[in-house]
Structure formats: C-alpha cells, structure tokens
Coordinates of C-alpha atoms (C1' of nucleotides) and ligand atoms in Angstrom, one line a residue:
Chain W
M28 CA 45.9 13.4 -2.9
K29 CA 46.7 13.1 -6.5
H30 CA 44.2 13.7 -9.4
L31 CA 40.8 12.1 -8.8
P32 CA 39.3 10.8 -12.0
H33 CA 36.4 12.7 -13.3
K34 CA 34.2 9.8 -13.1
T35 CA 35.3 9.1 -9.6
I36 CA 34.2 12.6 -8.6
E37 CA 30.6 11.8 -10.0
R38 CA 30.5 8.4 -8.1
L39 CA 31.5 10.1 -4.9
S40 CA 28.5 12.2 -5.0
Q41 CA 26.3 9.3 -5.9
Y42 CA 27.7 7.1 -3.0
R43 CA 27.2 9.8 -0.5
R44 CA 23.5 10.1 -1.6
A45 CA 23.0 6.3 -1.1
L46 CA 25.0 6.4 2.1
L47 CA 22.8 9.2 3.5
I48 CA 19.8 7.0 3.0
C49 CA 21.7 4.1 4.8
L50 CA 22.4 6.5 7.5
D51 CA 18.8 7.4 8.0
K52 CA 17.8 3.9 8.2
G53 CA 20.4 3.4 11.0
Q54 CA 22.8 1.3 9.1
T55 CA 26.2 1.7 10.5
H56 CA 28.4 -0.3 8.0
I57 CA 28.2 -1.1 4.4
Y58 CA 30.2 -3.5 2.1
S59 CA 31.7 -2.4 -1.3
H60 CA 29.4 -5.0 -3.0
E61 CA 26.4 -3.4 -1.3
I62 CA 27.2 0.2 -2.6
A63 CA 28.0 -1.3 -5.9
K64 CA 24.6 -3.0 -6.2
I65 CA 22.8 0.3 -5.6
Q66 CA 24.9 2.2 -8.1
H67 CA 24.9 -0.6 -10.7
I68 CA 28.6 -1.0 -10.8
T69 CA 31.2 -3.5 -9.6
A70 CA 32.5 -3.8 -6.1
V71 CA 36.1 -3.3 -7.2
Q72 CA 35.1 0.0 -8.6
V73 CA 33.9 1.2 -5.4
R74 CA 36.9 -0.2 -3.4
R75 CA 39.1 1.6 -6.1
D76 CA 37.3 4.9 -5.7
L77 CA 37.6 4.7 -1.9
M78 CA 41.2 3.7 -2.3
L79 CA 41.7 6.9 -4.3
I80 CA 40.3 9.0 -1.7
G81 CA 42.4 7.2 0.9
Y82 CA 39.6 5.6 2.9
T83 CA 40.1 2.3 4.4
G84 CA 37.3 0.1 5.6
T85 CA 37.3 -2.6 8.2
L86 CA 38.1 -6.1 7.0
R87 CA 35.0 -8.3 7.1
K88 CA 32.9 -5.4 8.4
G89 CA 32.9 -3.0 5.4
Y90 CA 32.9 0.7 5.5
N91 CA 31.7 2.9 8.3
V92 CA 28.7 4.8 6.8
K93 CA 29.0 8.0 8.9
E94 CA 32.8 8.4 8.5
L95 CA 32.6 7.8 4.8
I96 CA 29.9 10.3 4.3
E97 CA 32.1 12.9 6.2
L98 CA 35.2 12.1 4.2
I99 CA 33.4 12.3 0.9
G100 CA 32.3 15.7 2.3
E101 CA 35.7 16.8 2.9
I102 CA 36.8 15.9 -0.6
I103 CA 34.0 17.3 -2.6
D104 CA 32.5 20.1 -0.6
S105 CA 33.9 23.4 0.1
Q106 CA 34.8 24.3 3.6
E107 CA 32.0 27.1 3.5
G108 CA 28.8 26.5 1.9
I109 CA 28.3 27.6 -1.8
N110 CA 25.5 29.7 -2.9
V111 CA 23.7 28.9 -5.9
S112 CA 21.2 30.7 -8.2
I113 CA 18.7 29.4 -10.8
I114 CA 18.2 31.7 -13.8
G115 CA 14.6 31.1 -15.4
M116 CA 11.7 30.2 -13.0
G117 CA 9.7 28.1 -15.6
N118 CA 8.8 24.4 -15.0
L119 CA 12.4 23.3 -14.8
G120 CA 13.5 26.0 -12.5
R121 CA 10.6 25.2 -10.2
A122 CA 11.2 21.4 -10.3
L123 CA 14.8 22.1 -9.2
I124 CA 14.0 24.6 -6.4
N125 CA 11.5 22.2 -5.3
Y126 CA 14.0 19.2 -5.4
F127 CA 16.8 21.0 -3.6
S128 CA 14.6 22.5 -0.9
G129 CA 15.0 20.3 2.3
K130 CA 18.1 18.6 1.2
R131 CA 20.6 19.6 3.9
S132 CA 23.5 20.4 1.6
H133 CA 26.6 22.7 1.4
L134 CA 25.0 23.9 -1.8
K135 CA 22.3 26.6 -1.1
I136 CA 20.0 28.0 -3.7
V137 CA 19.7 31.6 -2.4
A138 CA 18.2 33.4 -5.3
S139 CA 16.4 32.9 -8.6
F140 CA 16.0 35.3 -11.5
D141 CA 13.4 35.8 -14.2
I142 CA 12.2 38.6 -16.5
N143 CA 8.6 37.9 -16.1
P144 CA 7.0 40.4 -13.8
D145 CA 4.5 38.0 -12.4
K146 CA 7.5 35.9 -11.0
I147 CA 9.7 38.7 -9.8
G148 CA 9.2 39.3 -6.2
N149 CA 7.6 35.8 -5.4
T150 CA 9.3 33.3 -3.1
M151 CA 9.3 29.7 -3.8
S152 CA 10.4 27.2 -1.1
G153 CA 12.1 30.0 0.5
V154 CA 14.0 31.2 -2.5
P155 CA 13.3 34.8 -3.6
C156 CA 12.9 35.6 -7.2
Y157 CA 14.6 38.8 -8.6
S158 CA 14.5 40.5 -11.8
S159 CA 17.3 39.5 -14.4
D160 CA 18.0 43.1 -14.5
D161 CA 19.6 43.0 -11.0
M162 CA 21.4 39.8 -11.8
E163 CA 24.8 41.0 -11.6
K164 CA 24.2 43.2 -8.5
I165 CA 22.6 40.5 -6.5
I166 CA 25.2 37.8 -7.5
R167 CA 27.9 39.9 -6.0
E168 CA 26.0 41.0 -3.1
K169 CA 25.0 37.4 -2.1
D170 CA 28.4 36.0 -3.1
I171 CA 26.8 33.6 -5.5
K172 CA 29.2 31.2 -7.1
L173 CA 27.1 28.9 -9.2
A174 CA 24.3 29.2 -11.6
I175 CA 21.8 26.8 -13.0
M176 CA 20.5 27.9 -16.4
T177 CA 17.0 27.2 -17.1
V178 CA 15.9 29.9 -19.3
P179 CA 14.5 29.4 -23.0
A180 CA 17.2 28.3 -25.4
D181 CA 17.0 31.5 -27.2
F182 CA 18.3 33.4 -24.2
A183 CA 21.1 31.0 -23.3
S184 CA 24.1 32.8 -24.8
Q185 CA 23.2 36.2 -23.3
T186 CA 22.4 34.6 -20.0
A187 CA 25.8 33.0 -19.8
D188 CA 27.5 36.2 -20.8
A189 CA 25.7 38.0 -18.1
L190 CA 26.5 35.4 -15.6
V191 CA 30.2 35.4 -16.6
K192 CA 30.3 39.2 -16.3
A193 CA 28.8 39.0 -12.9
G194 CA 31.8 36.8 -11.8
I195 CA 29.9 33.4 -11.5
K196 CA 32.4 30.6 -11.1
G197 CA 30.5 27.7 -12.3
I198 CA 27.5 27.0 -14.7
L199 CA 25.1 24.0 -15.2
N200 CA 23.4 24.6 -18.3
Y201 CA 20.1 22.9 -18.9
T202 CA 19.0 24.7 -21.9
P203 CA 19.5 22.7 -25.1
K204 CA 21.8 25.4 -26.4
P205 CA 25.5 25.0 -25.7
V206 CA 27.0 28.2 -24.5
N207 CA 30.6 29.5 -24.6
V208 CA 32.3 30.8 -21.5
P209 CA 35.9 31.6 -20.6
K210 CA 38.1 28.7 -19.4
E211 CA 38.2 29.8 -15.7
V212 CA 34.4 29.3 -15.6
Y213 CA 33.5 25.7 -15.0
L214 CA 30.7 24.6 -17.5
E215 CA 28.6 21.5 -17.4
E216 CA 25.7 20.9 -19.9
Y217 CA 23.0 18.5 -19.9
D218 CA 20.2 17.6 -22.3
M219 CA 17.6 15.0 -21.6
I220 CA 17.1 14.5 -25.3
T221 CA 20.4 13.0 -25.6
S222 CA 19.7 10.8 -22.6
L223 CA 16.6 9.7 -24.1
E224 CA 18.0 9.1 -27.7
K225 CA 20.6 7.0 -25.9
V226 CA 18.2 4.9 -24.2
A227 CA 16.3 4.6 -27.6
F228 CA 19.4 3.5 -29.5
Y229 CA 20.5 0.7 -26.8
V230 CA 16.9 -0.5 -26.8
K231 CA 17.0 -0.6 -30.6
L232 CA 20.3 -2.5 -30.4
N233 CA 19.0 -4.9 -27.8
E234 CA 16.2 -5.8 -30.0
S235 CA 18.0 -6.2 -33.3
A236 CA 20.5 -8.4 -31.2
G237 CA 17.6 -10.5 -30.2
Chain K
M29 CA 29.4 -1.1 -38.8
K30 CA 31.2 -2.2 -35.7
H31 CA 30.6 -1.2 -32.1
L32 CA 30.0 2.5 -31.6
P33 CA 31.5 3.8 -28.4
H34 CA 29.1 4.9 -25.8
K35 CA 30.3 8.4 -25.9
T36 CA 29.9 8.5 -29.7
I37 CA 26.2 7.8 -29.4
E38 CA 25.8 10.6 -27.1
R39 CA 27.8 13.0 -29.2
L40 CA 26.0 11.9 -32.3
S41 CA 22.8 13.0 -30.8
Q42 CA 24.3 16.4 -29.9
Y43 CA 25.8 16.8 -33.3
R44 CA 22.2 16.4 -34.6
R45 CA 20.7 18.8 -32.4
A46 CA 23.4 21.4 -33.4
L47 CA 23.1 20.5 -37.0
L48 CA 19.3 21.0 -37.0
I49 CA 19.9 24.6 -35.8
C50 CA 22.4 25.1 -38.8
L51 CA 19.8 23.6 -41.3
D52 CA 17.2 26.0 -40.0
K53 CA 19.5 29.0 -40.6
G54 CA 20.0 27.7 -44.2
Q55 CA 23.7 26.6 -43.7
T56 CA 24.4 23.7 -46.1
H57 CA 27.8 22.7 -45.0
I58 CA 29.9 22.7 -41.9
Y59 CA 33.5 22.0 -40.9
S60 CA 34.4 19.5 -38.2
H61 CA 36.0 22.3 -36.2
E62 CA 32.7 24.3 -36.3
I63 CA 30.9 21.3 -35.0
A64 CA 33.7 21.0 -32.3
K65 CA 33.5 24.7 -31.2
I66 CA 29.7 24.2 -30.4
Q67 CA 30.2 21.1 -28.4
H68 CA 33.3 22.2 -26.7
I69 CA 35.3 19.3 -28.1
T70 CA 38.1 18.9 -30.5
A71 CA 37.7 18.7 -34.2
V72 CA 39.6 15.4 -34.3
Q73 CA 37.0 14.0 -32.1
V74 CA 34.2 15.0 -34.4
R75 CA 36.0 13.6 -37.5
R76 CA 36.8 10.4 -35.6
D77 CA 33.0 10.0 -34.7
L78 CA 32.0 10.6 -38.3
M79 CA 34.6 8.2 -39.5
L80 CA 33.1 5.5 -37.3
I81 CA 29.7 5.9 -38.7
G82 CA 31.2 5.9 -42.2
Y83 CA 30.4 9.5 -43.2
T84 CA 32.9 11.2 -45.4
G85 CA 32.8 15.1 -46.0
T86 CA 34.0 16.9 -48.9
L87 CA 37.6 17.9 -48.6
R88 CA 37.7 21.7 -48.1
K89 CA 34.1 22.1 -48.0
G90 CA 33.3 20.2 -44.9
Y91 CA 30.3 18.0 -44.2
N92 CA 26.8 18.3 -45.7
V93 CA 24.5 19.4 -43.0
K94 CA 21.4 17.7 -44.4
E95 CA 23.1 14.4 -45.3
L96 CA 24.7 14.1 -42.0
I97 CA 21.4 14.7 -40.1
E98 CA 19.9 12.0 -42.1
L99 CA 22.8 9.5 -41.6
I100 CA 22.7 10.2 -37.8
G101 CA 19.0 9.4 -38.0
E102 CA 19.7 6.1 -39.6
I103 CA 22.0 5.2 -37.0
I104 CA 20.6 6.1 -33.8
D105 CA 16.8 6.4 -34.6
S106 CA 14.5 3.3 -35.2
Q107 CA 13.0 2.8 -38.4
E108 CA 9.5 3.4 -37.0
G109 CA 8.9 6.1 -34.2
I110 CA 9.2 5.1 -30.7
N111 CA 6.4 5.8 -28.2
V112 CA 7.4 7.3 -24.8
S113 CA 5.6 7.9 -21.6
I114 CA 6.2 10.0 -18.6
I115 CA 5.4 8.7 -15.2
G116 CA 4.6 11.4 -12.7
M117 CA 3.3 14.7 -14.0
G118 CA 4.7 17.0 -11.2
N119 CA 7.0 20.0 -11.9
L120 CA 9.6 17.9 -13.7
G121 CA 7.2 15.8 -15.8
R122 CA 5.6 19.0 -17.0
A123 CA 8.8 20.6 -17.8
L124 CA 9.8 17.4 -19.9
I125 CA 6.5 17.3 -21.8
N126 CA 6.7 20.9 -22.5
Y127 CA 10.3 20.8 -23.8
F128 CA 9.5 17.8 -26.1
S129 CA 6.4 19.1 -27.5
G130 CA 7.1 20.8 -30.8
K131 CA 10.2 18.9 -31.4
R132 CA 10.0 16.9 -34.5
S133 CA 11.3 13.7 -33.4
H134 CA 11.0 9.9 -33.9
L135 CA 10.5 9.8 -30.1
K136 CA 6.9 10.8 -29.4
I137 CA 5.4 11.3 -25.9
V138 CA 2.1 9.6 -26.1
A139 CA 1.0 9.2 -22.6
S140 CA 1.6 10.4 -19.1
F141 CA 0.5 8.6 -15.9
D142 CA -0.2 10.1 -12.3
I143 CA -2.0 9.1 -9.1
N144 CA -3.4 12.4 -8.6
P145 CA -7.0 12.6 -9.5
D146 CA -6.7 16.3 -10.2
K147 CA -4.1 15.4 -13.1
I148 CA -5.7 12.3 -14.4
G149 CA -7.8 13.0 -17.5
N150 CA -6.1 16.2 -18.3
T151 CA -4.1 16.7 -21.4
M152 CA -1.0 18.6 -21.7
S153 CA 0.7 19.8 -24.9
G154 CA -1.4 17.1 -26.4
V155 CA -0.3 14.4 -24.1
P156 CA -3.0 12.6 -22.2
C157 CA -2.6 11.8 -18.4
Y158 CA -3.9 8.5 -17.3
S159 CA -4.3 6.7 -13.9
S160 CA -1.1 4.7 -12.9
D161 CA -3.6 1.9 -12.2
D162 CA -4.1 1.7 -16.0
M163 CA -0.4 1.7 -16.7
E164 CA 0.3 -1.7 -17.9
K165 CA -2.9 -1.8 -20.1
I166 CA -2.2 1.4 -21.8
I167 CA 1.5 0.7 -22.2
R168 CA 0.7 -2.4 -24.2
E169 CA -2.2 -0.8 -26.0
K170 CA -0.3 2.1 -27.2
D171 CA 3.0 0.1 -27.7
I172 CA 5.0 2.3 -25.5
K173 CA 8.6 1.3 -25.4
L174 CA 10.3 3.9 -23.2
A175 CA 9.3 5.4 -19.9
I176 CA 10.7 8.6 -18.3
M177 CA 10.3 8.4 -14.5
T178 CA 9.6 11.7 -12.5
V179 CA 7.6 10.3 -9.5
P180 CA 8.6 11.0 -6.1
A181 CA 11.7 9.0 -4.9
D182 CA 9.7 6.9 -2.6
F183 CA 7.7 5.5 -5.5
A184 CA 10.8 4.9 -7.7
S185 CA 11.1 1.1 -7.1
Q186 CA 7.5 0.1 -7.3
T187 CA 7.2 2.2 -10.6
A188 CA 10.1 0.7 -12.1
D189 CA 8.7 -2.9 -11.2
A190 CA 5.4 -1.9 -12.7
L191 CA 7.0 -0.6 -15.9
V192 CA 9.0 -3.7 -16.4
K193 CA 6.0 -5.8 -15.9
A194 CA 4.2 -3.8 -18.4
G195 CA 7.0 -4.8 -20.9
I196 CA 8.8 -1.4 -21.1
K197 CA 12.0 -1.7 -23.0
G198 CA 14.0 1.2 -21.6
I199 CA 13.8 3.7 -18.7
L200 CA 15.2 7.0 -18.1
N201 CA 15.1 7.5 -14.3
Y202 CA 15.1 11.0 -12.9
T203 CA 14.3 10.3 -9.5
P204 CA 17.3 10.4 -7.1
K205 CA 16.6 6.8 -6.1
P206 CA 18.5 4.3 -8.2
V207 CA 16.1 1.4 -9.3
N208 CA 16.7 -2.3 -10.3
V209 CA 15.6 -3.7 -13.6
P210 CA 16.3 -6.9 -15.2
K211 CA 19.2 -6.8 -17.8
E212 CA 17.2 -6.9 -20.9
V213 CA 15.6 -3.4 -19.9
Y214 CA 18.1 -0.6 -20.7
L215 CA 18.3 1.9 -17.8
E216 CA 19.7 5.3 -17.6
E217 CA 19.8 7.3 -14.5
Y218 CA 20.5 11.0 -14.0
D219 CA 20.6 13.2 -10.9
M220 CA 21.1 16.9 -11.0
I221 CA 22.7 17.0 -7.6
T222 CA 25.5 14.8 -8.8
S223 CA 26.0 17.5 -11.8
L224 CA 25.9 20.4 -9.4
E225 CA 28.2 18.9 -6.9
K226 CA 30.6 18.1 -9.8
V227 CA 30.5 21.8 -10.8
A228 CA 31.2 22.8 -7.3
F229 CA 34.2 20.5 -6.9
Y230 CA 35.9 21.8 -10.0
V231 CA 35.2 25.4 -9.1
K232 CA 36.7 24.7 -5.7
L233 CA 39.6 23.1 -7.4
N234 CA 40.1 26.0 -9.9
E235 CA 40.0 28.2 -6.9
S236 CA 42.6 26.4 -4.8
A237 CA 44.9 26.1 -7.9
G238 CA 44.8 29.8 -8.3
Chain X
dC5 C1' 43.5 -25.0 16.8
dT6 C1' 42.9 -25.3 12.1
dA7 C1' 40.6 -24.7 7.7
dA8 C1' 37.5 -22.5 5.1
dC9 C1' 35.3 -18.2 4.3
dA10 C1' 34.5 -13.5 3.1
dA11 C1' 36.0 -9.3 2.9
dT12 C1' 39.4 -5.3 1.8
dG13 C1' 43.4 -3.3 -1.0
dT14 C1' 46.1 -2.8 -4.8
dG15 C1' 49.7 -3.9 -8.7
dA16 C1' 49.0 -5.5 -13.3
dA17 C1' 46.4 -6.2 -17.3
dT18 C1' 42.8 -4.7 -20.2
dT19 C1' 39.5 -2.0 -22.4
dA20 C1' 37.8 2.6 -23.7
dA21 C1' 38.3 7.1 -25.1
dT22 C1' 41.2 10.9 -26.7
dT23 C1' 44.7 13.1 -28.9
dA24 C1' 48.8 13.5 -31.8
dA25 C1' 50.6 13.3 -36.3
dC26 C1' 50.6 13.3 -40.8
dA27 C1' 49.4 11.8 -45.8
dA28 C1' 46.2 13.3 -49.2
dA29 C1' 43.9 16.5 -52.1
dA30 C1' 41.0 20.5 -53.4
dA31 C1' 41.1 25.2 -53.3
dA32 C1' 43.2 29.6 -53.1
dA33 C1' 47.1 32.7 -53.6
dC34 C1' 50.6 34.3 -56.3
Chain U
dG5 C1' 51.0 26.6 -63.4
dT6 C1' 53.2 26.2 -59.1
dT7 C1' 53.1 26.9 -54.2
dT8 C1' 50.6 27.5 -50.0
dT9 C1' 46.8 26.9 -47.3
dT10 C1' 43.2 24.3 -45.4
dT11 C1' 40.7 20.5 -44.5
dT12 C1' 39.5 15.6 -44.3
dG13 C1' 40.6 10.7 -43.0
dT14 C1' 43.3 7.6 -40.4
dT15 C1' 47.1 5.0 -38.1
dA16 C1' 49.7 5.2 -34.1
dA17 C1' 50.2 6.9 -29.6
dT18 C1' 48.6 8.3 -25.3
dT19 C1' 45.8 8.8 -21.5
dA20 C1' 41.7 7.6 -18.8
dA21 C1' 38.8 4.3 -16.9
dT22 C1' 37.7 -0.3 -15.5
dT23 C1' 38.5 -5.0 -14.5
dC24 C1' 41.4 -9.1 -13.3
dA25 C1' 43.9 -11.6 -10.1
dC26 C1' 45.3 -12.3 -5.8
dA27 C1' 47.8 -11.2 -1.4
dT28 C1' 46.1 -10.2 3.1
dT29 C1' 43.6 -10.8 7.1
dG30 C1' 39.8 -11.0 10.4
dT31 C1' 35.9 -14.2 11.4
dT32 C1' 33.4 -18.2 11.7
dA33 C1' 32.8 -23.2 11.5
dG34 C1' 34.2 -27.5 12.7
Ligands
LIG22 N1 18.2 20.1 -20.4 C1 17.2 19.3 -20.3 O1 17.2 18.2 -20.1 C2 15.8 20.1 -20.4 C3 14.6 19.7 -20.1 C4 13.5 20.2 -20.0 C5 13.7 21.6 -20.5 N2 14.9 22.1 -20.8 C6 15.0 23.6 -21.3 O2 15.0 24.2 -20.1 C7 14.7 25.6 -20.3 C8 13.4 25.9 -19.5 O3 12.4 25.0 -19.6 P1 11.0 25.3 -18.9 O4 10.1 24.2 -19.4 O5 11.3 25.5 -17.5 O6 10.5 26.5 -19.8 P2 9.6 27.7 -19.1 O7 9.3 28.5 -20.4 O8 8.6 27.2 -18.5 O9 10.5 28.7 -18.4 C9 11.4 29.6 -18.8 C10 11.5 30.7 -17.6 O10 12.5 31.6 -18.1 C11 12.1 33.0 -17.9 N3 13.0 33.7 -18.8 C12 12.9 34.0 -20.0 N4 14.0 34.8 -20.4 C13 14.6 35.0 -19.3 C14 15.8 35.7 -19.0 N5 16.4 36.5 -20.2 N6 16.2 35.8 -18.0 C15 15.7 35.1 -16.9 N7 14.5 34.4 -17.1 C16 14.1 34.3 -18.2 C17 10.6 32.8 -18.3 O11 9.9 34.0 -17.9 C18 10.1 31.4 -17.9 O12 9.7 31.7 -16.6 C19 14.4 25.6 -21.8 O13 15.5 26.1 -22.5 C20 14.1 24.2 -22.1 O14 14.3 23.9 -23.6 C21 16.1 21.5 -20.9
LIG23 N1 16.9 13.9 -11.4 C1 17.0 15.2 -11.3 O1 17.9 15.8 -11.6 C2 15.8 15.7 -10.8 C3 15.6 17.1 -10.5 C4 14.4 17.3 -9.9 C5 13.5 16.6 -9.4 N2 13.9 15.4 -9.4 C6 13.0 14.3 -8.9 O2 12.1 13.9 -9.7 C7 10.9 13.6 -9.1 C8 9.8 14.5 -9.4 O3 10.0 15.8 -9.0 P1 8.9 16.9 -9.0 O4 9.4 18.2 -8.7 O5 8.3 16.8 -10.5 O6 7.8 16.4 -8.0 P2 6.2 16.6 -7.8 O7 6.0 16.2 -6.5 O8 6.0 18.0 -8.4 O9 5.7 15.6 -8.9 C9 5.6 14.2 -8.7 C10 4.4 13.6 -9.4 O10 4.2 12.1 -9.3 C11 2.9 11.8 -8.9 N3 2.9 10.6 -8.3 C12 3.2 10.3 -7.2 N4 3.1 8.9 -7.0 C13 2.9 8.4 -8.1 C14 2.9 7.1 -8.5 N5 2.9 6.1 -7.9 N6 2.7 7.0 -9.9 C15 2.5 8.0 -10.8 N7 2.7 9.3 -10.4 C16 2.9 9.4 -9.1 C17 2.5 13.0 -8.0 O11 1.1 13.0 -8.0 C18 3.1 14.2 -8.7 O12 2.3 14.8 -9.7 C19 11.3 13.5 -7.6 O13 11.7 12.3 -7.4 C20 12.4 14.5 -7.6 O14 13.1 14.2 -6.5 C21 14.9 14.8 -10.1

DNA sequence: CTAACAATGTGAATTAATTAACAAAAAAAC
DNA sequence: GTTTTTTTGTTAATTAATTCACATTGTTAG
C-alpha cells in the first residue's frame, strides 16, 4: 500500500467506530452512502478511502461490515496492543479513563500519573495512579508507548520533556500549551477553545450571510 | 475580506492563544517564525494567514502583539459576546467548565443542563446547572447560541434534536455518536479515540520505517 | 429476455492548502 | 556610506484532498 492521506487515517478510525455499532446491531452489510451519511461526508469519499486501503465491496450489496472492521484494524492497529498512559488525573484525565474503559481496543490505558498524594495509589476503572516521580521507571517497565497529557498548562513542557526522556513514542497533548518534542516522537495537540471558536466563527458567518 | 480557509480560522484562534501569553509576559512584538515555532508550523504559513486577514507587520520588527490580538478578535469574534451552554455535567462537562472559567473570552458559558437531580440546582465555577426539561426555555431566555454536548452517547441524538428545536446555532459534539442537524446549524464533532488512534498509527509507521 | 436501476471503482478535474522563491526594505555591520 | 543581514509580503508552484463523471456490473421489474 502506498501513502494513506492523513485525513483518510482519521476517517478510517471513524468508520470503524460506526461499523462496530452496526455490527452490534446485527447489520452484516453497509453501503458507502450509509457510512457517508453517518459521518457527514460524501459516498465517493468513503469509496475512495476504501479503495486506498484496497477493500472491495460487493456490487449492489455494499461492504461487509465484519470484514471491513477487520481490515481497518489491520491497517491502523499494531499487531500487539499498545499501552497508553494518562498524565494528570484531574477532571479531564478522569473523563478519558472513564470513556476508554470498557472499549475493547488494542489501545490499553495501563497507568496514570499525578503529583497529588491523594490520587497516587488509587485505581480508577482498573487503571492505577502512580507518582509522577516514578514515571520514567514505570513507562519503561510497562512498555508504555503513548501518553495523553492532561496536566495543568504550566506543567506541560516539563511533562513532555520527561515523557520524551522516558522513551515515549507518541503524545496526545490536551493542555492548551503547545509543547516541543524531537521529531521521532509523534505529537498531536488539541484544544477545545479552538473548536468552539471555530463553531462561533461559522455561526457568525451564517448569520451575516442571512 | 474574501473567504478565509477553514484551517486559517483554526490557526488564528491558536495564534491568539499564544499571543495572549506573550502579551502577559510583556512582549510587544513577535516574528512570524516565533509564532511558527510555537505552533509547529512554518513561518510562511503564519505570514500567509496574516496576509489573508490583511495585517501587516513592521519589517525587521515583526508583528505588534496587541494589535494582532485585537485584529484576530475582530475577525473571529462576534461583536457582542456569545452565550454557550454545556449539556451533561459529567466528568467531561466539568473539565470543560473548569477550563473555560477564568478565561476572558467573548464566549461565555452561562448555563449547563443535566437530568441527574443531584446536579440540578448546583453551580460550578459560577455556571448554574438546570434540568434538561427546561432546556428550550432557558436557551431562549438567556439567548444561548452555542451548545457543547457531553451527554452519554445514547442520548446524543435526542439532545441534538432538542437543541435544534430550541433554536441553537452551533453545536460542538463530544459524544462519540455523530448526530444529524439541519444545515443552518453549524456542527463540529470531535472524538479522542480518533486522535489517539491516529497517534498510534503514525507511531507504528515510524517504527516500521526505522 | 431485456430494460431500467442502483450500486461500486476509479481516472480526470477541481478545489484547498502548503511551500518555494524572491523582491523590497529597514536595520545592523563594517 | 556602503554592504550584508534579516524580516516581511506576495506571486507562482506544488502537493494534498475532494469531487465529478462515468464505465462496469449485479439485481430487479416488466
Ligand atoms: N484541550 C482541551 O480541549 C482541554 C479541555 C479541558 C481542559 N484542558 C486542559 O487539560 C488540563 C487538565 O484539565 P483538568 O480540568 O483535568 O485540570 P485539573 O486541575 O482537574 O487536573 C490536573 C491534574 O494534574 C495533576 N498534576 C499537576 N501537576 C502534575 C504533574 N507535574 N504531573 C502529573 N500530574 C500533575 C493535578 O494534581 C491534577 O490532578 C489543563 O491543562 C486544562 O487546561 C484542555
Ligand atoms: N469526544 C471525546 O473525546 C470524549 C472523551 C471523553 C468522553 N466522551 C464522551 O462524552 C460524554 C460524557 O462523558 P463523561 O465522562 O462526562 O460521562 P458522565 O457519565 O460522567 O457524564 C454524563 C452526564 O450527562 C448527564 N446526562 C445523561 N443524560 C442526559 C440528558 N439526556 N440530558 C442532559 N444530561 C444528561 C448525566 O447525568 C451525567 O452527569 C460521553 O458520551 C463520553 O463517551 C467523549
């Protein structure tokens, strides 16, 4: 397979999420336009994405839900599961653990870290909380590859540095403070204010357009 | 001004966030490459974006931080502030309220809604929590334009329908269930699993590439 | 059996976003 | 006071992403 576009990767993850729901409902096949409807995109786009990963459906019957889920898994998942950690067990950290727990997934949250003694030693949804001081040790011990940062913004940089030092391979940064990492560490950042301001902008635009 | 690219809107919001920090530190001017560094993009891209909004810096001195913040505000903010509500005061809802409170912003969270009687009537970071039953009434009374959905996935559709009925103009959906809204309502959806799977994919790619 | 239909798959065209390349000019160096 | 440096602003080129247009082919209807 050649290079999959960035956007295709994101959509494959979304397709799978939708497909898993279909599977649960007992649906065996699905048309490109049905997937498209769910994701608010066009049917061509869905077909193009599936073409890129080399999956062919059945003419007039659509795509086999189970097969497609499996193929997407082969593309985007790793062979072995990937261990994930959450740094900062505040509101957002808890929301995340809560959200992930129960999801059958190759991504497993196996540890969380905090500096607050009240949180250290607790377990939430089966995920133990360790002291940040032990981060490097535990990341190596448990072979943790990814980290989700939900510490206060002021601790963002130092946390990122510590993660890099511990040999983490990918970081999802939810603090509003962009961090710097060496290029061999994959970094994704997200801020809700940006999303909300974007919504606000387009609402304003809609209104002024009538 | 002509059409601003989607991505430019997002970046303007991010530039502003970074610029506000610079302003706090007393920095009066900033170069395009400094902004670029913070956002992990190129300097040309920054200059291009600023060109699109018609802002010109001073040659050799860079951009005036204060002026630029103000101009970005004129572009992406509404004249009057915009009232925002959060639907579902669970972990994620609380994380959001917590995060927004204290931010001086034209976006004001003025109400939250829940169905849990324990939460209804409480106030968090100055934001009162109302019963979902009163949603339409309060959204109209308080002139709430935007809503952030953080209800359990199973309630996503019905919540979106209720919001549309209440006359909401924009929705930011954080449930993992895509919802349908009429085209005059601007919808933005985000799911952390997609982001995390994307990170995992590129980490895997990095590894296999050596 | 044949025509109309409804779906997939994909090359070509289009549109969106980014990057390259460089002119212009202020500031600094000499 | 001239040259070099550094930064902005912008046109042109490139790359990425999406959409169009349509060939193909099972399926259904008549
Ligand atoms: N990206 C977004 O969209 C978004 C949304 C909401 C909140 N946030 C951000 O996420 C972060 C967390 O938000 P929250 O509401 O959960 O905050 P919070 O204060 O509830 O939680 C922060 C947690 O981090 C812990 N902590 C502090 N320093 C630490 C360190 N050095 N190492 C490990 N843990 C440490 C604290 O003890 C606390 O438990 C903040 O930076 C906030 O601004 C981002
Ligand atoms: N998009 C993401 O990245 C992301 C991340 C974490 C969680 N989530 C999702 O966000 C949602 C909330 O997560 P959470 O951890 O805060 O869950 P939670 O269970 O802690 O909170 C949900 C809240 O919604 C309330 N609620 C239930 N039905 C309601 C209704 N009809 N109207 C109003 N309120 C209602 C509940 O009483 C509860 O307080 C879930 O759908 C979860 O899957 C999304």
